[in-house]
Short mmCIF file of C-alpha atoms in Angstrom, two decimals:
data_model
loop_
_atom_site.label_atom_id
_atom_site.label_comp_id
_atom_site.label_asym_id
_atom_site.label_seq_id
_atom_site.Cartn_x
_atom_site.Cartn_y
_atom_site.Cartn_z
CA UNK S 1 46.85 17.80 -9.48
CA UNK S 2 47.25 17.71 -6.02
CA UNK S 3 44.78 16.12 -3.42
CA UNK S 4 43.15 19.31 -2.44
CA UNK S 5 41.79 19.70 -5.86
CA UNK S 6 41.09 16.08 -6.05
CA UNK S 7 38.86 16.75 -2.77
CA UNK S 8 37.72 19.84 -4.42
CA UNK S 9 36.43 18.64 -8.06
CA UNK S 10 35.29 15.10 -6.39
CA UNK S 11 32.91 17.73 -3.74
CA UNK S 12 31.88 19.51 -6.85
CA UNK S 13 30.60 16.29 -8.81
CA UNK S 14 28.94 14.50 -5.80
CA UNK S 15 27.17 17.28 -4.56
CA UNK S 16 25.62 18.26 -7.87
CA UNK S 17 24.68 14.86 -9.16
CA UNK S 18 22.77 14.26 -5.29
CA UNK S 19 21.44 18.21 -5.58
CA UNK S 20 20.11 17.82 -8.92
CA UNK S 21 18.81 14.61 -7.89
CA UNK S 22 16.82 15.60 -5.11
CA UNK S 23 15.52 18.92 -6.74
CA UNK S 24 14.13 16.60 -9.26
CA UNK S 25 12.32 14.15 -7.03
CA UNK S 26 10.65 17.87 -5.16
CA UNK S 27 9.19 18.40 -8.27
CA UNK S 28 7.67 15.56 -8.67
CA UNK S 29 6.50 15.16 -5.71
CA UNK S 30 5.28 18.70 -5.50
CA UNK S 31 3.92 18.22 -9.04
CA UNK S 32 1.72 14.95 -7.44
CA UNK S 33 0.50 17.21 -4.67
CA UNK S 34 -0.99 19.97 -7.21
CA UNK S 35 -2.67 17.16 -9.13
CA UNK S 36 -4.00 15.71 -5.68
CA UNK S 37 -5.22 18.74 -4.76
CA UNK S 38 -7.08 19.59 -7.93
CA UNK S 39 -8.79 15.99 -7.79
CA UNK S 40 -10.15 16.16 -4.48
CA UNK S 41 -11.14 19.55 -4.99
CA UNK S 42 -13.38 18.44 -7.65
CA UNK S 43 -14.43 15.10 -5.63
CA UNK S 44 -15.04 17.37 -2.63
CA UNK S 45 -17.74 19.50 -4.55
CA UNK S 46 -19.48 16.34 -4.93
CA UNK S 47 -22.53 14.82 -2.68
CA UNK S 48 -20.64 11.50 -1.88
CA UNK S 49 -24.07 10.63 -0.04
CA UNK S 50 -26.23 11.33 -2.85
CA UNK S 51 -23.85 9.67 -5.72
CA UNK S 52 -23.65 6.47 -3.54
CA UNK S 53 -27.48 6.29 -3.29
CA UNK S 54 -27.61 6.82 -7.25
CA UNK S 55 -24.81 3.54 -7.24
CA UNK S 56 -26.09 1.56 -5.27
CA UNK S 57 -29.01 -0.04 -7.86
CA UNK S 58 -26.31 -0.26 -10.27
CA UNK S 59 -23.36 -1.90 -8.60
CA UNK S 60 -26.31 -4.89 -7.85
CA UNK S 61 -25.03 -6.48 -11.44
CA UNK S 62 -21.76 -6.47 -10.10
CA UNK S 63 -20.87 -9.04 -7.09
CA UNK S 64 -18.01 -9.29 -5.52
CA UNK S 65 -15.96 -12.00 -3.72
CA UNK S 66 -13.86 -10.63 -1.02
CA UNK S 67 -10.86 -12.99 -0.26
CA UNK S 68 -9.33 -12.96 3.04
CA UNK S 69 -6.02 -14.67 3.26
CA UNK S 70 -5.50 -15.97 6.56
CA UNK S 71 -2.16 -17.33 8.03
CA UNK S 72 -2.02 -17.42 11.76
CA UNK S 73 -4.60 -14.49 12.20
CA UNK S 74 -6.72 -16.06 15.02
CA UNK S 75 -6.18 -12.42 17.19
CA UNK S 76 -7.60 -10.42 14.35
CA UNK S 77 -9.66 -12.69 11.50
CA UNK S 78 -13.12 -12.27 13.36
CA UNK S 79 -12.87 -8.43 13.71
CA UNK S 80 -12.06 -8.19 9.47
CA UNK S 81 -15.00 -10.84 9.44
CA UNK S 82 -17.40 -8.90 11.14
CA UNK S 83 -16.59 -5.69 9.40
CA UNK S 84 -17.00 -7.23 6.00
CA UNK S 85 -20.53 -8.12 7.52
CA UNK S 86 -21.23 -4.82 8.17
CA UNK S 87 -20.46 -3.75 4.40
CA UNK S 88 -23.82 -1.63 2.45
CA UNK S 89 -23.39 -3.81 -0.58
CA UNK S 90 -26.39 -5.09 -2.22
CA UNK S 91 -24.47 -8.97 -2.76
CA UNK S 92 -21.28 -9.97 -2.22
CA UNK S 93 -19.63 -13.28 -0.86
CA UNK S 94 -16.69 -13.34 1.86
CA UNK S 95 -13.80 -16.04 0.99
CA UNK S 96 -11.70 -16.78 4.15
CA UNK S 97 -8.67 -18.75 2.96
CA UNK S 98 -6.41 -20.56 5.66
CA UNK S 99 -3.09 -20.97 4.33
CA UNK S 100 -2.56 -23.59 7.08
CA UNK S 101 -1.93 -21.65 9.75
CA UNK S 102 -0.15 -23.38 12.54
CA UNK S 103 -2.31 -21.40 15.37
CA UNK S 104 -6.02 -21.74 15.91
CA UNK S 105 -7.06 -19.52 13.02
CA UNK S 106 -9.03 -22.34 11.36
CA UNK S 107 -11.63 -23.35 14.47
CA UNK S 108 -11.51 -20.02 15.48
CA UNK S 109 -13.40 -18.99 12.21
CA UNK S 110 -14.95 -22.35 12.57
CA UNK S 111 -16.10 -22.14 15.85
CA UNK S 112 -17.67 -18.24 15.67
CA UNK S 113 -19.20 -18.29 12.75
CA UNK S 114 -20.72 -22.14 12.88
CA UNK S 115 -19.18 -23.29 9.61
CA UNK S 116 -20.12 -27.18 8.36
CA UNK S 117 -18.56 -28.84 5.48
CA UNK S 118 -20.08 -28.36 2.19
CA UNK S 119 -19.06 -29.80 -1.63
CA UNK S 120 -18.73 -26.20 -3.94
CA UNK S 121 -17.20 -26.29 -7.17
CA UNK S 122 -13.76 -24.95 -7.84
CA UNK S 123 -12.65 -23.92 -11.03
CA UNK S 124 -8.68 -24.97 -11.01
CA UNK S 125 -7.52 -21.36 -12.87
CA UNK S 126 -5.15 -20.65 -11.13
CA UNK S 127 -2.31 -23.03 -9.20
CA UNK S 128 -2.54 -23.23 -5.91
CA UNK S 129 -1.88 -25.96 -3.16
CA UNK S 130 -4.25 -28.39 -2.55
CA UNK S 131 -7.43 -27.45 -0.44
CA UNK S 132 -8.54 -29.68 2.15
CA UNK S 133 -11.92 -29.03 2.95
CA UNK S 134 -14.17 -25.90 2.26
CA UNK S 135 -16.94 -25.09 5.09
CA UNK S 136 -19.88 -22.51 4.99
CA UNK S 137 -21.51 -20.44 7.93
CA UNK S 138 -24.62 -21.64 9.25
CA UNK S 139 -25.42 -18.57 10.73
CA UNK S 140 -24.10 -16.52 7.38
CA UNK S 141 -24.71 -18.23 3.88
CA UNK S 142 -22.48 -15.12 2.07
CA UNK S 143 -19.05 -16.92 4.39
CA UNK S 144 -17.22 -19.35 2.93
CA UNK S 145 -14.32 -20.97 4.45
CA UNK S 146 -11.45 -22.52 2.36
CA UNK S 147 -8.91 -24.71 4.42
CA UNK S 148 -5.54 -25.44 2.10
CA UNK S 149 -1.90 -26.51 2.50
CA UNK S 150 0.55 -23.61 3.30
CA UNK S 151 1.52 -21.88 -0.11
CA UNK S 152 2.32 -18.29 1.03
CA UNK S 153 -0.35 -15.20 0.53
CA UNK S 154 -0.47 -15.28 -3.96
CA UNK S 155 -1.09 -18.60 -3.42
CA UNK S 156 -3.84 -18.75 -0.86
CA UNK S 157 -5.39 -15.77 -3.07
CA UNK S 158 -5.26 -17.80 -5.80
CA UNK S 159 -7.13 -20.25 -4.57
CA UNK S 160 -9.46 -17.80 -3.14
CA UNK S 161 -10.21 -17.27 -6.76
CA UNK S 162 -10.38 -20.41 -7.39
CA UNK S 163 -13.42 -21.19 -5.24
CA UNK S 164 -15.03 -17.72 -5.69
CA UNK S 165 -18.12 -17.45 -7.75
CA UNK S 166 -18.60 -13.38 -8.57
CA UNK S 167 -16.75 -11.98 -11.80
CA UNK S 168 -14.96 -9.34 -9.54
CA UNK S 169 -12.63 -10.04 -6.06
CA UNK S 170 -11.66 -7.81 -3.24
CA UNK S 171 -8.51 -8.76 -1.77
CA UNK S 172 -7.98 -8.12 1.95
CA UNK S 173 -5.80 -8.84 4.40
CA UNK S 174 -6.66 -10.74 7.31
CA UNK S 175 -5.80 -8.25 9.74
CA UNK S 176 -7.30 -5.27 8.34
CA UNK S 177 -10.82 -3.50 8.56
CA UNK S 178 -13.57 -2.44 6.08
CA UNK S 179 -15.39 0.72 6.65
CA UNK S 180 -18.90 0.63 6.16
CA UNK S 181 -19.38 1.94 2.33
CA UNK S 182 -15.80 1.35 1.30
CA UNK S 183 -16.55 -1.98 -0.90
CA UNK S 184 -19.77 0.29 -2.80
CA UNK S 185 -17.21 3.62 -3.05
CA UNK S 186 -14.21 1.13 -4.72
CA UNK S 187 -16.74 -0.41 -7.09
CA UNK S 188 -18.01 3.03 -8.12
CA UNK S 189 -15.15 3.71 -10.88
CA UNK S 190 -15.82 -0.18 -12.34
CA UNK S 191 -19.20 0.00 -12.45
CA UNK S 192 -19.74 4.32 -13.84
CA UNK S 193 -16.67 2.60 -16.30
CA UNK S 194 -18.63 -0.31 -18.13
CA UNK S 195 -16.08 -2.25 -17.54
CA UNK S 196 -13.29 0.24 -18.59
CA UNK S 197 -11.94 0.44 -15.08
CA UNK S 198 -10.85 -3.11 -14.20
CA UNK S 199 -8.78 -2.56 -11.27
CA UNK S 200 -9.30 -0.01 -8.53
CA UNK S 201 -7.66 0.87 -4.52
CA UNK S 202 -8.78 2.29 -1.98
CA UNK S 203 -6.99 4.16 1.25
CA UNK S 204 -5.26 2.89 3.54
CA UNK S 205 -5.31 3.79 7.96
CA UNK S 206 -3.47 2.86 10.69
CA UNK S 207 -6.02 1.43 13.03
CA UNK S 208 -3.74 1.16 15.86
CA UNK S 209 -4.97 3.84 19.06
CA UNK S 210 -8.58 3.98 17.55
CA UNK S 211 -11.59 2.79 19.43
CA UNK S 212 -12.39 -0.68 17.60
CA UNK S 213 -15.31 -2.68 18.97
CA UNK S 214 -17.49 -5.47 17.06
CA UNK S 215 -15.42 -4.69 13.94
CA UNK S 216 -16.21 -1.35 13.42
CA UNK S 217 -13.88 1.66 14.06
CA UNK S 218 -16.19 4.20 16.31
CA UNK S 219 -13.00 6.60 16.63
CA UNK S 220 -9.94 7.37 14.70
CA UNK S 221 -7.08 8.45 17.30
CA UNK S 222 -3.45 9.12 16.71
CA UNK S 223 -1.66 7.05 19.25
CA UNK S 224 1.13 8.40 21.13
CA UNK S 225 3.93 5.42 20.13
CA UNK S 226 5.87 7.48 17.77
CA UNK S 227 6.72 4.37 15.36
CA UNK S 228 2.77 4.19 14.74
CA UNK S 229 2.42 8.14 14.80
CA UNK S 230 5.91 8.32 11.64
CA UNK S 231 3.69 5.40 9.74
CA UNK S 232 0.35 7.46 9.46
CA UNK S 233 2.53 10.65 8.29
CA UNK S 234 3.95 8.03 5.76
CA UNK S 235 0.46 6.64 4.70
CA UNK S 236 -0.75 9.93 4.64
CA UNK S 237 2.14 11.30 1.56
CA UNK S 238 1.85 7.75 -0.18
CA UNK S 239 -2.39 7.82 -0.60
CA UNK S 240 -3.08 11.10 -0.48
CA UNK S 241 0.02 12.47 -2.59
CA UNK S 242 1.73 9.57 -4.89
CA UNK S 243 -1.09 7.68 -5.53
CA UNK S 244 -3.97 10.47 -6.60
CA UNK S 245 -1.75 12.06 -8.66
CA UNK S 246 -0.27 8.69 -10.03
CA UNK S 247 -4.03 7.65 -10.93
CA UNK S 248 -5.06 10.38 -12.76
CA UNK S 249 -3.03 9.10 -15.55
CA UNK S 250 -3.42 5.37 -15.54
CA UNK S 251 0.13 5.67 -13.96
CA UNK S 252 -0.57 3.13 -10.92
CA UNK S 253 1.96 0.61 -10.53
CA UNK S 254 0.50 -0.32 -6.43
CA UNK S 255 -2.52 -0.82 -5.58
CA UNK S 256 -2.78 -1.92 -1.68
CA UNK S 257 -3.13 -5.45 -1.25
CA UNK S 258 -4.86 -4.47 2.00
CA UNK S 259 -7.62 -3.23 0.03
CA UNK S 260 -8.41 -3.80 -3.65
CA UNK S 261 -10.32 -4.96 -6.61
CA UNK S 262 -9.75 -6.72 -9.74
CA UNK S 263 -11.60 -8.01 -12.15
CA UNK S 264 -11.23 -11.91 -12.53
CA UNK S 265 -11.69 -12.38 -15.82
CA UNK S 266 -8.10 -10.17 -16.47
CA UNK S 267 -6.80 -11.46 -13.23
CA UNK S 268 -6.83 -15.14 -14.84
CA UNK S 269 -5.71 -13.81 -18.47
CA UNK S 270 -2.17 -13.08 -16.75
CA UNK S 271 -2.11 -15.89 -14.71
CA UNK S 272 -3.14 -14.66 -11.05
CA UNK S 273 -0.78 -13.78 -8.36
CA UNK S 274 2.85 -15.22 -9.00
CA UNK S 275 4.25 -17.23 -6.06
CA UNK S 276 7.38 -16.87 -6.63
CA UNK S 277 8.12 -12.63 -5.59
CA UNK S 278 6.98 -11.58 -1.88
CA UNK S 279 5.50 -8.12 -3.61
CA UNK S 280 2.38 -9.95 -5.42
CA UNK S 281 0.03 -7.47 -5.45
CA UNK S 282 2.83 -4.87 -7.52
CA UNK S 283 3.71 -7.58 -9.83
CA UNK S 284 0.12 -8.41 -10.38
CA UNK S 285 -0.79 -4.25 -11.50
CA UNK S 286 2.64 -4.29 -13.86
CA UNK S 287 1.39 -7.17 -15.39
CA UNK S 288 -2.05 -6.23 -15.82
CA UNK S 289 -0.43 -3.07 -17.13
CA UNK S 290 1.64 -5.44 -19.49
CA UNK S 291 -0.86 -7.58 -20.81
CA UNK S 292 -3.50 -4.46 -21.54
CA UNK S 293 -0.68 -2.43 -23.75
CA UNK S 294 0.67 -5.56 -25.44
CA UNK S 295 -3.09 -5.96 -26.39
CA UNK S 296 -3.88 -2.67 -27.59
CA UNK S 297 -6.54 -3.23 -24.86
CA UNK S 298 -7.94 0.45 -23.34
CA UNK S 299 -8.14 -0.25 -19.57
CA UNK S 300 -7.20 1.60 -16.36
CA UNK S 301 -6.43 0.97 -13.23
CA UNK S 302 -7.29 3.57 -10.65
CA UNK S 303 -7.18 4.69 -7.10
CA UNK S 304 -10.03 5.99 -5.29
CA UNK S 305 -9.00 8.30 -1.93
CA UNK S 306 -12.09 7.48 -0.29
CA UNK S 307 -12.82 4.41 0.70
CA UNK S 308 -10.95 3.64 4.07
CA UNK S 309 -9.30 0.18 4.94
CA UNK S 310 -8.22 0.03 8.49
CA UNK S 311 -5.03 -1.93 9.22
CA UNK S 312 -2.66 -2.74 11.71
CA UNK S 313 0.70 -0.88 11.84
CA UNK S 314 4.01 -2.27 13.32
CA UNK S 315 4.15 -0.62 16.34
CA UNK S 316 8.15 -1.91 17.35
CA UNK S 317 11.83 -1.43 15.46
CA UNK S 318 11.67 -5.12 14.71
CA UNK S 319 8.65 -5.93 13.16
CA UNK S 320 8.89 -2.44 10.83
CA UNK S 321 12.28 -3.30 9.54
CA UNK S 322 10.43 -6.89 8.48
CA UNK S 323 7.63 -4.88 6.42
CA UNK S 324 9.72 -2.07 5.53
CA UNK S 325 12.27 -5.10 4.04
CA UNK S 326 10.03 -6.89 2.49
CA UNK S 327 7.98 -4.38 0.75
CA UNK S 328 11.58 -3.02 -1.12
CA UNK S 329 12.20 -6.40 -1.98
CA UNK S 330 8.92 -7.18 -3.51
CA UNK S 331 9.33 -3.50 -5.28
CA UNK S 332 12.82 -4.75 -6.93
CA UNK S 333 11.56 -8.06 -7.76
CA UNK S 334 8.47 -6.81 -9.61
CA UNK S 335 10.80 -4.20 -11.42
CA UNK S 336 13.28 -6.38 -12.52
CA UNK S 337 10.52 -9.82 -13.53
CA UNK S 338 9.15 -6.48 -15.87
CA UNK S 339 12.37 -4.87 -16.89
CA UNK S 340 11.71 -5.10 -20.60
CA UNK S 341 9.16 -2.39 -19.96
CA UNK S 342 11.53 0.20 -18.39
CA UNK S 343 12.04 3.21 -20.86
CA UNK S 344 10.34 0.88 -23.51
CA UNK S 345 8.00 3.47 -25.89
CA UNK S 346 5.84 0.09 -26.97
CA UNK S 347 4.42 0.64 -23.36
CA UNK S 348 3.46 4.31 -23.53
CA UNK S 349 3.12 5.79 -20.49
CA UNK S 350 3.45 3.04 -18.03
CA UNK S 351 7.26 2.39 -20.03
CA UNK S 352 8.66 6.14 -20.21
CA UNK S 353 6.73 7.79 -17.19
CA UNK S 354 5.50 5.30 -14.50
CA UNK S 355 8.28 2.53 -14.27
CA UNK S 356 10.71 4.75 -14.52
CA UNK S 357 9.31 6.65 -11.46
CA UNK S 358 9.26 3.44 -9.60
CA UNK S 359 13.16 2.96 -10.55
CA UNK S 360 14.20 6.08 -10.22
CA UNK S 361 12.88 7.63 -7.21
CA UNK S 362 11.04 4.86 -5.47
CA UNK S 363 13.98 1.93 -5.90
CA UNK S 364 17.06 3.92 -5.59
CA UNK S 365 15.93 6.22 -3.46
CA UNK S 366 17.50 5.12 -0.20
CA UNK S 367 20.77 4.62 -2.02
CA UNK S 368 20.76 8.09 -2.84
CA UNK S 369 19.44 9.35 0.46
CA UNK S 370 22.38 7.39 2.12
CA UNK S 371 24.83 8.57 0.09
CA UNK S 372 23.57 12.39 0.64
CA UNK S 373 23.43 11.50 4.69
CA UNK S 374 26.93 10.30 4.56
CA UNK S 375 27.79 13.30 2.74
CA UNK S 376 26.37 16.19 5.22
CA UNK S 377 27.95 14.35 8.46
CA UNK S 378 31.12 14.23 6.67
CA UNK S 379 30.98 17.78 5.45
CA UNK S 380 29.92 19.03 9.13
CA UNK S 381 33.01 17.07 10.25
CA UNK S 382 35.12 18.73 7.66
CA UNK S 383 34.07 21.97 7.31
CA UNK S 384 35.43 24.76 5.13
CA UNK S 385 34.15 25.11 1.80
CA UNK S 386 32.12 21.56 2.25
CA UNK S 387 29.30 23.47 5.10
CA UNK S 388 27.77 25.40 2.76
CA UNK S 389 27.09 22.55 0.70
CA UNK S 390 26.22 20.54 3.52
CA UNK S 391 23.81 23.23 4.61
CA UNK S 392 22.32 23.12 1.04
CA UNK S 393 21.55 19.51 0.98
CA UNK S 394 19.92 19.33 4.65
CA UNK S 395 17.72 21.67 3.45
CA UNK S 396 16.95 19.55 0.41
CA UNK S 397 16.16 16.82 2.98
CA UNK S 398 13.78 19.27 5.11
CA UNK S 399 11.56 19.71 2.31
CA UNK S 400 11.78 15.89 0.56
CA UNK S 401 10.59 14.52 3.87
CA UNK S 402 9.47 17.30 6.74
CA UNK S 403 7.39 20.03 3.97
CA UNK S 404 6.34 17.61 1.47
CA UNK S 405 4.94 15.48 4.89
CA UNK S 406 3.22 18.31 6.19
CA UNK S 407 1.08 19.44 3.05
CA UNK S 408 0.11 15.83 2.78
CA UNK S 409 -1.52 16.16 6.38
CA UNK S 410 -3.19 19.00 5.37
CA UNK S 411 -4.58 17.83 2.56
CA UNK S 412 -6.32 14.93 4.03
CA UNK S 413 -7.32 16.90 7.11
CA UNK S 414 -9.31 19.12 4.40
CA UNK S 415 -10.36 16.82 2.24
CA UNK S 416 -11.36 13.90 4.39
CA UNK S 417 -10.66 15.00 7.79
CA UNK S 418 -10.05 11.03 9.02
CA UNK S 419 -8.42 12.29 12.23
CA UNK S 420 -11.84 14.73 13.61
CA UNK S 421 -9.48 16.21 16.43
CA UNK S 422 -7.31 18.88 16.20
CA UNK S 423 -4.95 18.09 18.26
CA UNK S 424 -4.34 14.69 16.33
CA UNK S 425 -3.69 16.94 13.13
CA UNK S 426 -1.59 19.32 15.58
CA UNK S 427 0.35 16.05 16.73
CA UNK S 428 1.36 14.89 13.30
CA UNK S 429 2.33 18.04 12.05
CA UNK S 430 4.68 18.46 14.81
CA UNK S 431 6.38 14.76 14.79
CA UNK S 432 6.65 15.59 10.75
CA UNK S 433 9.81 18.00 11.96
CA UNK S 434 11.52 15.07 13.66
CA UNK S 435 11.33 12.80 10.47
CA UNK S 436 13.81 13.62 8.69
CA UNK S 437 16.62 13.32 12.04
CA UNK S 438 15.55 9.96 13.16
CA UNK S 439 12.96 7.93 10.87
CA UNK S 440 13.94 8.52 7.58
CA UNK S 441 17.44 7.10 7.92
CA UNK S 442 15.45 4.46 9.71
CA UNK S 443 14.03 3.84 6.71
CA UNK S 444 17.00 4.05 4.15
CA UNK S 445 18.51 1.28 6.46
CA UNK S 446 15.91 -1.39 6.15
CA UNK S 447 14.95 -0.68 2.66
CA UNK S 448 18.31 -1.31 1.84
CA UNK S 449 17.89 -4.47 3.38
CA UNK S 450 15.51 -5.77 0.99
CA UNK S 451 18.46 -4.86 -1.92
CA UNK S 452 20.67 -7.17 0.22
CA UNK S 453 17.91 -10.32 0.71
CA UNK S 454 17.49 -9.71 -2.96
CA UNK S 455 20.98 -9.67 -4.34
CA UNK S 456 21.26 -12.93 -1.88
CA UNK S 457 17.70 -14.62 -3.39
CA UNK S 458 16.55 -14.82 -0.09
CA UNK S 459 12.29 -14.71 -0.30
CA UNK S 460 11.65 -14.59 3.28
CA UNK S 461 8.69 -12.70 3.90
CA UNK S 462 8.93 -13.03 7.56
CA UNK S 463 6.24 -13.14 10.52
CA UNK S 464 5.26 -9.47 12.32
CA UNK S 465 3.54 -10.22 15.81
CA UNK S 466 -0.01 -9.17 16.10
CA UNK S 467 -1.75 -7.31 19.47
CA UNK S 468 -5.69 -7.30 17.15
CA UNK S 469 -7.82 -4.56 16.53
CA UNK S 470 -11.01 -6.66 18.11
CA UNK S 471 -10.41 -4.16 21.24
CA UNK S 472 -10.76 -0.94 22.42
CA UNK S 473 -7.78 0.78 23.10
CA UNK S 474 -6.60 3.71 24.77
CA UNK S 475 -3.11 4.25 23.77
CA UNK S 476 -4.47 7.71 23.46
CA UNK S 477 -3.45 11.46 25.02
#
């Protein structure tokens, strides 16, 4: 056999194992986006307004602690503060935990809000490193303040849970902000569950170009940075596509750490947030999803599209390649710490359908995606019989990232309509043709970064630099 038909057969094998691939990651994505659409259909025939009103008697049996882990936040920890304020929750504590931040986070919070030591119980669950003092607000009882050694984020929310006194927590981040009814619309699936629902999300924004002011966001704006502009196209897909139709069979793996809810009492059973993988909040939901099936225990875990959490976005090359590192490398470590579950029929659906998934598509994905990149540039270069194949697979890409983008804007823009102006809906639809040519390969890169930091057993989370969402902005057209 000569080396054309070496060339040849080798062609005919690659491209059909990356073809087949991608065809079957556009049906399932196009697969989540029916099941999206048919659930917020059905939400969207609903009075939100009056179903909250009905709630809102009935969540009162429910507290919640919201912890706020806090390292080096002192640009955006009173803007979350004073949006949790603003909360319509009938009671509900706030936990501020500084994971000794080497900036002026602690008398910041100190210092605003009027804190003064107190003594409060903590029940030692959970390990954490040792607190130093806890404070509460003279000016609001419902803040608490919890000053501790540096242990990382799982740590300093274990210790959040620690000193908490409500049977369910919200776990925020410390640079992120709470619409007004998003704690009452998370709690709604928990509460309408008895119990049966013992986890639940909520949506995610990108706060960066809105008008912020006292905590509260008076206008969502698409900003004109096109880093920002890529990352709400990308939140967009993952909420309003993945996750809906991942929830509506107990399928969740994520939840946001930005914004969710657990119940404690199941939190503590599997031993709170583990310290030791950068991706806590995944490897908390597997093994919540491990403990309930070993248990024969009939729980879900669920997403709910409406409640908003706004957040702040990289908005540079460096600081996105930290996340985007980072959040692959917390992915692989929480797949392989619950390998054993992978394909396993003792975990039902979660072993053959959602892990899987996760493996699959979301973990190998940029190796694949590389691999097909490499393949069209060198087919282009090439030529002959290798262009029509090339032409094939570029197409694949277009709809895997441009299409499959675009419905996803759509569908929030009908369902929610987050972004009021048209011309912001016009604007991401357009920069959705470009993603696939410039961001997307972005993207392959550093995720296969966090492959590389794992393979070396590096657990650096790394530090992204902060502007705050405490001010108005107008990084706007």
């Amino acid at each position: 056999m000569n080396l054309d038909n070496i060339l040849y057969w080798f062609n005919e094998v690659f491209s059909s194992l990356i073809f087949i691939y991608m065809l079957f990651v556009i049906l399932v994505y196009s697969l989540m986006l029916v099941f999206a659409f048919l659930q917020l259909r059905k939400d969207r025939n609903l009075d939100k307004n009056l179903e909250g009103k009905v709630n809102l008697n009935a969540v009162y049996s429910k507290p919640v602690s919201i912890i706020v882990p806090a390292y080096n936040e002192e640009i955006g920890i009173i803007s979350t503060v004073q949006s949790l304020l603003t909360l319509e929750y009938p009671q509900y504590e706030i936990v501020i935990v500084n994971d000794g931040s080497k900036d002026s986070t602690l008398q910041t919070v100190i210092d605003v809000f009027q804190m003064e030591p107190v003594f409060r119980t903590v029940q030692n669950q959970l390990p954490s490193a040792e607190i130093r003092g806890i404070y509460q607000s003279k000016l609001h009882y419902n803040i608490v303040l919890v000053d501790k050694e540096n242990g990382g984020k799982a740590d300093a929310l274990n210790a959040g849970i620690n000193v908490s006194r409500f049977p369910y927590f919200c776990s925020i981040d410390g640079d992120s902000i709470l619409s007004t009814k998003s704690l009452l619309q998370v709690m709604k699936p928990i509460v309408s569950s008895n119990g049966k629902v013992i986890a639940a999300g909520g949506s995610v924004r990108i706060a960066n170009g809105s008008e912020i002011e006292y905590g509260s966001v008076l206008k969502s704006v698409v900003p004109n940075n096109p880093i920002v502009v890529m990352q709400i196209i990308e939140y967009l897909r993952a909420f309003y596509m993945g996750r809906i139709g991942l929830s509506r069979f107990n399928l969740l793996l994520i939840i946001s750490g930005a914004f969710s809810v657990f119940s404690k009492e199941y939190t503590i059973k599997v031993g709170g947030y583990n310290k030791n993988t950068i991706g806590e909040d995944m490897e908390l939901v597997v093994r919540l999803h491990n403990y309930l099936l070993k248990n024969k225990i009939k729980k879900s875990i669920e997403f709910i599209p409406d409640p908003v959490c706004w957040t702040e976005a990289p908005d540079n090359l460096k600081d996105l390649k930290t996340q985007r590192r980072r959040w692959h490398q917390g992915l692989l470590s929480s797949l392989m710490l619950n390998r054993g579950m992978l394909l396993n029929p003792k975990y039902k659906q979660i072993g053959l359908i959602s892990v899987p998934y996760f493996v699959f598509i979301e973990l190998i994905g940029p190796i694949v995606e590389l691999l097909g990149y490499i393949y069209v540039i060198l087919s282009f270069v090439i030529g002959n019989i290798y262009l029509e194949s090339a032409l094939t697979l570029f197409v694949l890409f277009l709809i895997y990232s441009t299409v499959i983008s675009m419905f996803s804007i759509l569908l929030e823009a009908w369902s929610m309509g987050t972004y009021p102006r048209i011309r912001d809906s016009v604007k991401l639809l357009l920069y959705s043709l470009s993603e696939v040519f410039w961001f997307r390969p972005l993207m392959v890169v550093f995720r296969l970064q966090g492959f590389w930091y794992f393979i070396r057993g590096k657990n650096d989370w790394g530090s992204l630099t902060r502007s705050g969402l405490q001010k108005k902005t107008n990084d706007t057209l």
